[in-house]
Short mmCIF file of C-alpha atoms in Angstrom, two decimals:
data_model
loop_
_atom_site.label_atom_id
_atom_site.label_comp_id
_atom_site.label_asym_id
_atom_site.label_seq_id
_atom_site.Cartn_x
_atom_site.Cartn_y
_atom_site.Cartn_z
CA MET A 25 22.30 -13.69 -8.64
CA ALA A 26 20.83 -15.24 -12.16
CA SER A 27 20.83 -18.95 -10.21
CA VAL A 28 18.86 -17.34 -6.75
CA LEU A 29 16.53 -15.16 -9.07
CA THR A 30 14.21 -15.74 -11.86
CA PRO A 31 14.94 -13.01 -14.19
CA GLN A 32 11.96 -10.17 -14.22
CA ALA A 33 12.27 -10.34 -17.88
CA GLU A 34 12.47 -13.94 -18.57
CA ASP A 35 9.11 -14.47 -15.90
CA PHE A 36 7.81 -11.49 -14.20
CA PRO A 37 5.28 -13.40 -12.13
CA ARG A 38 8.03 -16.33 -10.91
CA TRP A 39 10.46 -13.01 -10.09
CA TYR A 40 7.98 -12.21 -8.01
CA GLN A 41 7.45 -15.75 -5.74
CA ASP A 42 11.02 -15.70 -6.11
CA VAL A 43 11.81 -12.65 -4.04
CA VAL A 44 8.77 -13.29 -1.58
CA ALA A 45 10.01 -16.60 -0.51
CA LYS A 46 14.16 -16.66 -0.68
CA ALA A 47 14.39 -12.56 0.84
CA GLU A 48 11.97 -14.45 3.51
CA LEU A 49 9.03 -11.96 3.03
CA ALA A 50 5.85 -14.66 3.42
CA GLU A 51 4.63 -17.83 2.58
CA PRO A 52 1.21 -19.05 2.68
CA GLY A 53 -0.64 -20.21 5.26
CA PRO A 54 -2.86 -23.15 6.27
CA VAL A 55 -5.85 -22.22 5.05
CA ARG A 56 -6.00 -21.33 1.03
CA GLY A 57 -5.60 -17.98 0.27
CA THR A 58 -4.08 -16.84 3.49
CA GLN A 59 -0.52 -16.12 4.46
CA VAL A 60 2.32 -15.95 7.24
CA ILE A 61 4.08 -13.13 6.91
CA ARG A 62 8.01 -13.17 8.18
CA PRO A 63 9.43 -10.70 10.78
CA VAL A 64 11.80 -9.52 7.44
CA GLY A 65 8.12 -8.81 5.63
CA TYR A 66 6.11 -7.16 8.50
CA ALA A 67 9.53 -4.99 9.42
CA ILE A 68 8.35 -3.73 6.55
CA TRP A 69 4.65 -3.63 7.09
CA GLU A 70 5.93 -2.30 10.79
CA ARG A 71 7.27 1.17 8.76
CA MET A 72 4.49 1.68 6.71
CA VAL A 73 2.09 1.85 9.57
CA SER A 74 4.06 4.18 10.99
CA GLU A 75 5.20 6.56 8.59
CA MET A 76 1.11 6.32 7.31
CA ASP A 77 -0.70 6.82 11.44
CA ALA A 78 1.57 9.32 11.40
CA ARG A 79 -0.35 11.07 8.81
CA ILE A 80 -3.29 9.41 9.07
CA LYS A 81 -3.83 11.49 12.59
CA ALA A 82 -2.24 14.96 11.27
CA ALA A 83 -5.74 14.82 9.22
CA GLY A 84 -7.21 14.45 12.73
CA ALA A 85 -7.94 11.00 12.83
CA GLU A 86 -8.29 8.78 15.66
CA ASN A 87 -7.53 5.07 16.68
CA ALA A 88 -10.14 2.71 17.62
CA SER A 89 -10.63 -0.80 17.40
CA PHE A 90 -14.14 -3.06 16.09
CA PRO A 91 -15.34 -6.46 15.98
CA LEU A 92 -13.63 -9.30 13.68
CA LEU A 93 -17.55 -10.56 13.87
CA ILE A 94 -20.32 -8.52 12.61
CA PRO A 95 -24.28 -9.70 11.94
CA GLU A 96 -24.96 -10.79 8.38
CA SER A 97 -27.42 -8.44 9.06
CA TYR A 98 -25.91 -5.45 9.25
CA LEU A 99 -24.76 -6.14 5.46
CA ARG A 100 -27.97 -6.74 4.21
CA ARG A 101 -29.18 -3.23 5.07
CA GLU A 102 -26.98 -1.57 2.41
CA ALA A 103 -28.42 -3.40 -0.40
CA GLU A 104 -25.32 -2.67 -2.19
CA HIS A 105 -22.62 -2.80 0.51
CA VAL A 106 -23.74 -6.36 0.42
CA GLU A 107 -24.14 -7.27 -3.63
CA GLY A 108 -20.77 -6.26 -3.98
CA PHE A 109 -19.39 -8.09 -0.99
CA ALA A 110 -20.81 -11.05 -1.45
CA PRO A 111 -18.93 -13.54 -2.63
CA GLU A 112 -15.79 -12.76 -0.78
CA LEU A 113 -18.06 -13.25 2.85
CA ALA A 114 -16.71 -16.02 5.02
CA VAL A 115 -19.87 -16.77 7.25
CA VAL A 116 -20.38 -18.63 10.47
CA THR A 117 -22.76 -19.94 11.87
CA ILE A 118 -21.27 -22.28 14.73
CA GLY A 119 -20.14 -20.93 17.91
CA GLY A 120 -19.26 -22.74 20.95
CA GLY A 121 -20.26 -26.43 19.48
CA LYS A 122 -24.24 -24.46 19.09
CA GLN A 123 -25.93 -23.18 15.80
CA LEU A 124 -26.38 -19.34 16.76
CA ASP A 125 -29.71 -17.52 16.17
CA GLU A 126 -27.84 -15.88 13.56
CA PRO A 127 -25.21 -16.22 10.95
CA VAL A 128 -21.80 -13.54 11.19
CA VAL A 129 -19.88 -12.05 9.39
CA ILE A 130 -16.20 -11.94 8.98
CA ARG A 131 -15.69 -8.53 8.13
CA PRO A 132 -14.23 -8.30 4.79
CA THR A 133 -14.32 -4.29 5.20
CA SER A 134 -16.32 -2.03 8.12
CA GLU A 135 -18.34 0.02 6.87
CA THR A 136 -21.28 -2.10 8.71
CA VAL A 137 -20.56 -1.98 12.21
CA ILE A 138 -18.33 1.26 12.51
CA GLY A 139 -21.64 2.66 11.40
CA GLU A 140 -23.42 0.79 13.94
CA SER A 141 -21.42 2.26 16.59
CA MET A 142 -21.57 5.97 14.68
CA ALA A 143 -25.15 5.88 15.10
CA LYS A 144 -25.21 5.86 19.08
CA TRP A 145 -21.93 7.72 19.00
CA ILE A 146 -23.15 11.31 17.10
CA GLN A 147 -26.23 13.19 18.46
CA SER A 148 -25.67 16.61 17.14
CA TYR A 149 -23.59 19.20 15.19
CA ARG A 150 -21.36 19.19 18.06
CA ASP A 151 -20.26 16.02 17.44
CA LEU A 152 -19.11 15.76 14.23
CA PRO A 153 -17.08 15.54 12.11
CA LEU A 154 -16.33 11.89 13.87
CA LEU A 155 -12.82 10.54 12.10
CA LEU A 156 -12.19 7.39 13.15
CA ASN A 157 -9.00 4.55 11.82
CA GLN A 158 -8.63 1.32 12.30
CA TRP A 159 -5.64 -1.29 11.89
CA ALA A 160 -6.80 -4.75 11.22
CA ASN A 161 -7.24 -7.95 9.40
CA VAL A 162 -10.47 -8.73 7.02
CA LEU A 163 -10.52 -11.68 5.27
CA ARG A 164 -12.60 -11.71 1.18
CA TRP A 165 -12.87 -15.40 -0.09
CA GLU A 166 -10.74 -14.78 -3.16
CA MET A 167 -10.32 -17.71 -6.08
CA ARG A 168 -6.96 -16.12 -6.89
CA THR A 169 -4.56 -15.92 -4.63
CA ARG A 170 -0.79 -14.26 -4.46
CA LEU A 171 1.04 -12.89 -1.37
CA PHE A 172 0.74 -9.79 -0.39
CA LEU A 173 -0.69 -8.66 -3.12
CA ARG A 174 -4.21 -10.94 -3.43
CA SER A 175 -4.25 -12.87 -0.07
CA SER A 176 -8.32 -13.78 1.65
CA GLU A 177 -6.44 -12.40 4.53
CA PHE A 178 -4.85 -9.44 4.09
CA LEU A 179 -3.72 -6.09 7.17
CA TRP A 180 -4.80 -2.78 6.88
CA GLN A 181 -6.45 0.42 7.63
CA GLU A 182 -9.68 1.41 7.13
CA GLY A 183 -11.10 4.81 7.78
CA HIS A 184 -14.26 5.77 8.42
CA THR A 185 -15.40 9.36 9.10
CA ALA A 186 -19.23 11.59 9.13
CA HIS A 187 -19.58 14.84 8.07
CA ALA A 188 -22.24 17.24 8.45
CA THR A 189 -22.28 18.50 4.87
CA GLU A 190 -21.63 16.65 1.37
CA ALA A 191 -18.51 19.38 0.53
CA ASP A 192 -16.78 18.50 4.32
CA ALA A 193 -17.37 14.52 3.55
CA ARG A 194 -16.08 15.40 0.05
CA ALA A 195 -12.92 17.80 1.43
CA TYR A 196 -11.78 14.94 4.14
CA ALA A 197 -11.41 12.08 1.42
CA ARG A 198 -9.54 13.96 -0.57
CA ARG A 199 -7.34 15.04 2.05
CA ILE A 200 -6.80 11.37 3.66
CA LEU A 201 -6.04 10.92 -0.53
CA HIS A 202 -3.58 12.99 -0.67
CA GLU A 203 -1.87 14.59 2.29
CA ALA A 204 -1.48 10.94 4.19
CA TYR A 205 -1.34 8.08 1.23
CA GLU A 206 -0.46 10.29 -2.43
CA ASP A 207 2.26 12.14 0.64
CA PHE A 208 3.52 8.96 1.74
CA MET A 209 3.74 6.25 -1.54
CA VAL A 210 6.14 9.51 -3.27
CA GLN A 211 7.93 11.13 -0.12
CA VAL A 212 8.40 7.17 1.39
CA LEU A 213 7.37 4.46 -0.88
CA ALA A 214 9.53 6.42 -3.87
CA ILE A 215 6.55 5.08 -5.93
CA PRO A 216 4.93 7.90 -8.33
CA VAL A 217 0.66 7.25 -8.44
CA GLN A 218 -1.28 8.36 -10.84
CA VAL A 219 -4.44 10.34 -8.50
CA GLY A 220 -7.98 9.95 -10.02
CA LEU A 221 -11.83 9.18 -9.69
CA LYS A 222 -12.65 5.86 -10.04
CA THR A 223 -15.84 5.01 -12.91
CA ALA A 224 -18.37 3.78 -11.99
CA ARG A 225 -17.62 0.63 -13.16
CA GLU A 226 -14.78 0.38 -10.70
CA ARG A 227 -16.20 2.50 -7.87
CA PHE A 228 -16.53 0.87 -4.06
CA ALA A 229 -20.05 -1.19 -3.25
CA GLY A 230 -22.23 1.56 -1.36
CA ALA A 231 -20.07 4.78 -2.46
CA THR A 232 -20.77 8.10 -4.43
CA ARG A 233 -17.81 8.23 -5.68
CA THR A 234 -13.73 6.20 -5.38
CA TYR A 235 -10.46 7.85 -5.62
CA THR A 236 -7.41 6.26 -6.16
CA CYS A 237 -3.98 6.24 -6.01
CA GLU A 238 -2.48 4.25 -9.07
CA ALA A 239 1.33 2.66 -9.35
CA MET A 240 2.53 1.30 -12.63
CA MET A 241 5.22 -2.16 -11.43
CA ARG A 242 8.38 -2.76 -13.60
CA ASP A 243 6.38 -4.61 -15.62
CA GLY A 244 3.71 -1.95 -16.94
CA LYS A 245 0.65 -2.90 -15.04
CA ALA A 246 -0.89 -1.24 -12.57
CA LEU A 247 -1.82 -1.90 -8.90
CA GLN A 248 -3.88 0.04 -6.91
CA MET A 249 -2.18 1.50 -4.10
CA GLY A 250 -5.11 2.88 -1.72
CA THR A 251 -8.22 4.01 -2.14
CA SER A 252 -10.23 7.07 0.10
CA HIS A 253 -14.61 6.53 -1.12
CA GLU A 254 -17.30 9.36 -0.19
CA LEU A 255 -20.46 7.10 1.25
CA GLY A 256 -23.14 10.34 0.72
CA GLN A 257 -25.88 9.68 2.69
CA ASN A 258 -26.35 6.33 1.65
CA PHE A 259 -24.35 3.90 5.20
CA ALA A 260 -26.23 7.14 6.97
CA LYS A 261 -29.50 6.55 6.28
CA ALA A 262 -29.49 2.51 6.55
CA PHE A 263 -27.98 2.88 9.90
CA ASP A 264 -29.52 5.49 11.04
CA ILE A 265 -26.29 8.28 11.58
CA ASP A 266 -28.00 11.19 12.33
CA TYR A 267 -27.15 14.40 14.16
CA LEU A 268 -29.14 17.87 15.08
CA SER A 269 -28.14 20.76 13.38
CA SER A 270 -26.79 24.69 14.49
CA GLU A 271 -30.57 25.01 13.98
CA GLY A 272 -32.55 22.48 14.83
CA ARG A 273 -33.18 19.84 12.57
CA GLN A 274 -32.61 16.08 11.93
CA GLU A 275 -29.97 15.59 9.49
CA HIS A 276 -28.58 12.81 7.87
CA CYS A 277 -24.56 12.27 7.99
CA TRP A 278 -22.53 12.30 5.27
CA THR A 279 -20.04 9.24 5.45
CA THR A 280 -16.13 8.42 4.30
CA SER A 281 -14.19 5.30 3.99
CA TRP A 282 -10.73 4.87 2.52
CA GLY A 283 -8.14 1.72 3.67
CA THR A 284 -4.49 1.63 2.40
CA SER A 285 -3.04 -2.49 2.94
CA THR A 286 -0.27 -4.82 3.44
CA ARG A 287 -0.67 -5.26 -0.96
CA MET A 288 1.59 -1.64 -0.76
CA VAL A 289 4.21 -4.22 0.01
CA GLY A 290 3.54 -6.45 -3.27
CA GLY A 291 3.58 -2.92 -4.89
CA LEU A 292 6.78 -2.65 -3.21
CA ILE A 293 8.57 -5.12 -4.51
CA MET A 294 7.42 -4.93 -8.43
CA CYS A 295 8.32 -1.21 -8.57
CA HIS A 296 11.44 -1.21 -7.07
CA GLY A 297 12.84 -4.85 -6.79
CA ASP A 298 15.29 -6.28 -9.29
CA ASP A 299 17.32 -9.16 -10.71
CA ASN A 300 19.01 -9.70 -6.98
CA GLY A 301 16.22 -9.30 -5.23
CA LEU A 302 14.60 -5.76 -3.17
CA ARG A 303 15.84 -2.09 -2.84
CA VAL A 304 14.58 -0.60 -0.45
CA PRO A 305 14.07 3.40 -0.26
CA PRO A 306 16.07 4.04 2.79
CA ARG A 307 13.07 6.58 4.94
CA LEU A 308 11.01 2.87 4.84
CA ALA A 309 13.80 0.75 5.09
CA PRO A 310 13.52 -0.75 8.87
CA VAL A 311 17.64 -1.92 8.13
CA GLN A 312 18.96 1.33 6.77
CA ALA A 313 22.67 0.74 6.96
CA TYR A 314 23.68 -3.03 7.28
CA VAL A 315 27.25 -2.88 9.02
CA THR A 316 29.42 -6.24 7.87
CA VAL A 317 32.32 -7.98 9.87
CA VAL A 318 34.02 -10.00 6.61
CA LYS A 319 35.74 -11.00 8.76
CA ASP A 320 37.39 -10.69 12.41
CA GLY A 321 40.18 -10.43 14.19
CA ASP A 322 43.42 -7.50 14.64
CA GLY A 323 40.12 -5.40 16.28
CA VAL A 324 37.68 -5.63 13.58
CA MET A 325 34.91 -6.15 15.66
CA ALA A 326 35.29 -3.75 17.62
CA GLU A 327 35.88 -1.45 15.35
CA ALA A 328 32.68 -2.28 13.48
CA MET A 329 30.43 -1.97 16.82
CA LYS A 330 32.37 1.75 16.76
CA LEU A 331 31.14 1.87 13.87
CA ARG A 332 27.27 0.91 14.54
CA ASP A 333 26.80 3.01 17.19
CA ALA A 334 27.79 6.28 15.74
CA LEU A 335 25.07 5.62 12.88
CA ARG A 336 22.99 4.23 15.65
CA ASP A 337 22.96 8.18 17.16
CA ALA A 338 23.38 9.92 13.91
CA GLY A 339 19.61 8.60 13.60
CA VAL A 340 20.11 5.66 11.09
CA ARG A 341 18.65 2.01 11.26
CA VAL A 342 21.26 0.02 11.59
CA GLY A 343 21.60 -4.24 11.64
CA PHE A 344 24.89 -5.98 12.26
CA ASP A 345 26.27 -8.66 10.35
CA ASP A 346 28.98 -10.42 12.98
CA ARG A 347 27.99 -14.15 11.57
CA VAL A 348 32.07 -14.95 11.17
CA ASP A 349 31.15 -18.17 10.88
CA VAL A 350 28.55 -18.16 7.56
CA SER A 351 30.44 -17.60 4.65
CA PHE A 352 30.80 -14.04 3.49
CA GLY A 353 29.48 -14.47 -0.01
CA ARG A 354 25.90 -15.78 1.15
CA ARG A 355 25.39 -12.87 3.77
CA ALA A 356 25.96 -10.26 0.85
CA VAL A 357 23.47 -12.29 -1.29
CA GLN A 358 20.89 -12.35 1.97
CA ALA A 359 22.24 -8.36 2.07
CA GLU A 360 20.68 -8.54 -1.59
CA LEU A 361 17.81 -9.91 -1.57
CA ARG A 362 16.09 -7.43 0.99
CA GLY A 363 17.09 -4.61 -0.25
CA TYR A 364 18.99 -2.97 2.55
CA PRO A 365 19.53 0.21 1.27
CA VAL A 366 24.28 0.35 2.61
CA ARG A 367 26.07 -2.17 3.47
CA ILE A 368 29.56 -1.70 5.43
CA GLU A 369 31.87 -4.18 4.97
CA LEU A 370 35.17 -4.30 7.22
CA GLY A 371 37.43 -6.89 7.74
CA PRO A 372 41.56 -6.84 8.86
CA ARG A 373 43.05 -5.36 5.34
CA ASP A 374 39.37 -2.80 5.30
CA LEU A 375 40.98 -2.55 8.99
CA LYS A 376 44.55 -1.67 8.75
CA ALA A 377 44.08 0.30 4.90
CA GLY A 378 42.04 3.03 7.59
CA HIS A 379 38.41 2.21 5.78
CA VAL A 380 35.47 0.62 4.54
CA VAL A 381 33.47 -0.45 1.40
CA LEU A 382 29.93 0.83 1.08
CA VAL A 383 27.66 -0.90 -0.66
CA ARG A 384 25.18 1.04 -2.49
CA ARG A 385 21.63 -1.24 -3.07
CA VAL A 386 20.25 1.02 -5.61
CA ASP A 387 23.59 1.28 -7.70
CA GLY A 388 25.32 -1.60 -7.18
CA THR A 389 28.80 0.39 -6.47
CA LYS A 390 31.38 -0.67 -3.38
CA THR A 391 33.30 2.53 -2.53
CA PRO A 392 36.43 2.24 0.30
CA THR A 393 35.88 4.73 1.90
CA PRO A 394 37.76 6.25 5.48
CA LEU A 395 36.50 4.87 8.89
CA ALA A 396 36.28 8.74 10.24
CA GLU A 397 33.88 9.99 7.13
CA ALA A 398 31.93 6.80 6.86
CA VAL A 399 29.03 7.91 8.74
CA SER A 400 28.69 10.74 6.90
CA ALA A 401 29.39 9.33 3.52
CA VAL A 402 26.24 6.28 4.45
CA LEU A 403 24.05 9.70 5.64
CA GLU A 404 24.75 11.09 2.00
CA ALA A 405 23.88 7.64 0.20
CA LEU A 406 20.87 7.29 1.75
CA GLU A 407 19.65 10.53 0.62
CA GLY A 408 20.41 10.15 -2.52
CA ASP A 409 19.10 6.52 -3.74
CA GLN A 410 16.06 7.62 -1.51
CA ALA A 411 15.61 10.37 -4.82
CA ALA A 412 17.62 7.62 -7.37
CA LEU A 413 14.38 5.39 -6.72
CA LEU A 414 11.98 8.14 -7.25
CA GLU A 415 13.32 9.44 -10.12
CA GLU A 416 14.10 5.88 -11.75
CA ALA A 417 10.21 4.93 -10.93
CA THR A 418 8.49 8.35 -12.47
CA ARG A 419 10.93 7.98 -16.33
CA ARG A 420 9.49 4.45 -16.54
CA THR A 421 6.13 5.52 -15.68
CA LYS A 422 6.37 8.28 -17.92
CA GLU A 423 8.25 6.63 -20.27
CA ARG A 424 5.27 3.83 -21.12
CA THR A 425 2.28 6.01 -20.75
CA ALA A 426 0.79 6.66 -23.62
CA ASP A 427 -1.36 9.65 -25.54
CA VAL A 428 -3.89 7.48 -27.76
CA THR A 429 -6.75 9.12 -29.41
CA THR A 430 -8.83 6.11 -30.04
CA LEU A 431 -10.50 2.75 -27.64
CA GLU A 432 -8.52 0.32 -29.95
CA ALA A 433 -5.18 2.05 -29.39
CA ALA A 434 -5.34 2.56 -25.82
CA ILE A 435 -5.94 -1.25 -25.20
CA GLU A 436 -2.70 -2.04 -27.05
CA ALA A 437 -0.90 0.65 -25.82
CA ALA A 438 -2.16 -1.13 -22.19
CA GLY A 439 -0.33 -4.49 -22.96
CA ASP A 440 3.23 -2.60 -21.98
CA GLY A 441 1.99 0.41 -19.65
CA PHE A 442 -0.62 2.97 -18.80
CA ALA A 443 -2.83 3.89 -21.84
CA ARG A 444 -4.21 7.49 -21.71
CA VAL A 445 -7.18 8.27 -23.72
CA PRO A 446 -9.79 10.95 -23.82
CA TRP A 447 -13.39 9.50 -21.65
CA VAL A 448 -15.63 10.85 -24.23
CA LYS A 449 -13.82 8.37 -26.78
CA VAL A 450 -14.47 4.98 -23.78
CA GLY A 451 -17.10 5.89 -22.07
CA ALA A 452 -18.74 3.36 -20.15
CA ASP A 453 -19.64 0.98 -23.58
CA GLY A 454 -15.86 0.96 -24.63
CA GLU A 455 -14.88 0.07 -21.07
CA ALA A 456 -17.00 -3.37 -21.11
CA ARG A 457 -15.51 -3.42 -23.98
CA ALA A 458 -11.89 -3.20 -22.48
CA ASN A 459 -12.41 -5.51 -19.63
CA GLU A 460 -13.00 -7.98 -21.81
CA VAL A 461 -9.90 -8.31 -22.75
CA GLY A 462 -8.25 -8.20 -19.56
CA VAL A 463 -8.22 -3.98 -19.91
CA SER A 464 -9.87 -1.96 -17.46
CA VAL A 465 -10.28 1.96 -17.03
CA ARG A 466 -8.09 3.05 -13.30
CA CYS A 467 -8.58 6.67 -13.22
CA LEU A 468 -10.17 8.91 -14.37
CA THR A 469 -8.24 13.06 -14.69
CA ARG A 470 -8.97 16.46 -15.71
CA ALA A 471 -6.66 17.57 -19.01
CA ASP A 472 -4.61 19.38 -16.08
CA GLY A 473 -4.35 16.09 -14.69
CA SER A 474 -6.64 17.03 -11.40
CA VAL A 475 -9.18 14.68 -9.52
CA PRO A 476 -12.55 15.69 -11.01
CA ASP A 477 -15.49 15.64 -9.49
CA SER A 478 -17.82 13.20 -11.45
CA ASP A 479 -17.49 11.61 -14.14
CA ASP A 480 -19.85 13.28 -16.38
CA GLU A 481 -17.28 16.37 -15.95
CA ALA A 482 -16.05 17.41 -19.84
CA ASP A 483 -12.60 16.44 -21.23
CA LEU A 484 -12.17 13.75 -18.94
CA VAL A 485 -8.68 12.00 -19.37
CA ALA A 486 -8.94 8.45 -18.58
CA TYR A 487 -5.84 6.39 -17.59
CA LEU A 488 -6.19 2.36 -18.86
CA ALA A 489 -3.94 -0.15 -18.39
CA ARG A 490 -3.38 -4.21 -17.24
CA SER A 491 -3.88 -5.01 -13.73
CA TYR A 492 -3.03 -6.80 -10.44
#
């Protein structure tokens, strides 16, 4: 496999690019910074969408769809918001061959256009909370791009909610953070995340608080996997999102927004991938078990199809490879690259011996398994390997998180992982100095690991790292 992928230890960024290309996950689009997500990569994203959508709906939000094009004037209503996004905006000035009366912006995010709708839909306290989500594409004109991790156009979900009180808005922003995002990332992606509060410097443009899920990649760098924001009443005042209270007073709403994107596919690759390619957690995998016909003859094809159907009946997502006109070695390499959790190999010799060969992607073991026990063995392997990936990633994160007591030590430790340091030893000035050498404060937590309400609480802990 060394000739297929650049080894991680030799050049991690090149290894990442090799995996994306050779596993056929994505490729650059015709406009700089855009990406074509190929079927293999899109199938992984679809599974992410399915799992996330279920959790978002369980939290009470409903899906809707809002326009791609936003009047430029909408963004200017919230000054901090437009200032934060101005360098990334793509502006349309001509439509239908004519100069537009007002330029329109391709959405970088949808707080403004959804806020306009919220203002129309909310009349009284009975209309609250209003909990919305949309699955969409957005465009941010990035200067340095990398497939999945930082593309100009990407796919995501963005939630937007309005509440009667600040406490209700905060509780919902945190509910999404923990019940939708953290739960999905840990239980499905098998990626442990550090959940915390962003500093004022790292806060979303226009927000009063930003909460984040930060994950450590195999090279020790951090990746922001998802964020949830309290927007206070900033957007409500800018867009007249108000309601008649039960006491008969006109009040401004408190709003939130939150999002995750195809960046999570990049995180999946960099957290679990090895020198043979992807390793996809079984609960996420579009193909959990890949039935492979090594060679046809002596009833092999019929038996392989029976096994495929039995696995489907057991609730396993199954792939079937009967391409006997393609060399077995080439097919095995492709399956390894794409990270199928389990491969079941069956050829004439195996059938004669009454077994299949069970190949597990996570640990690379190859085990002759009686045909009659194949389904139960696959189910056991899938459950075990889901836990193994989470355990491995959790152990790596703990081993590469250093407790330090000074800013200088934190910057040094951030070269190889996460640095955990008292926030009072960093502060806003120290954060600026760290940024100058490519290190950022990923999040703040309380000493017990819980998420604080503000960055001026006593005894906060800062996590510093280099990041994507």
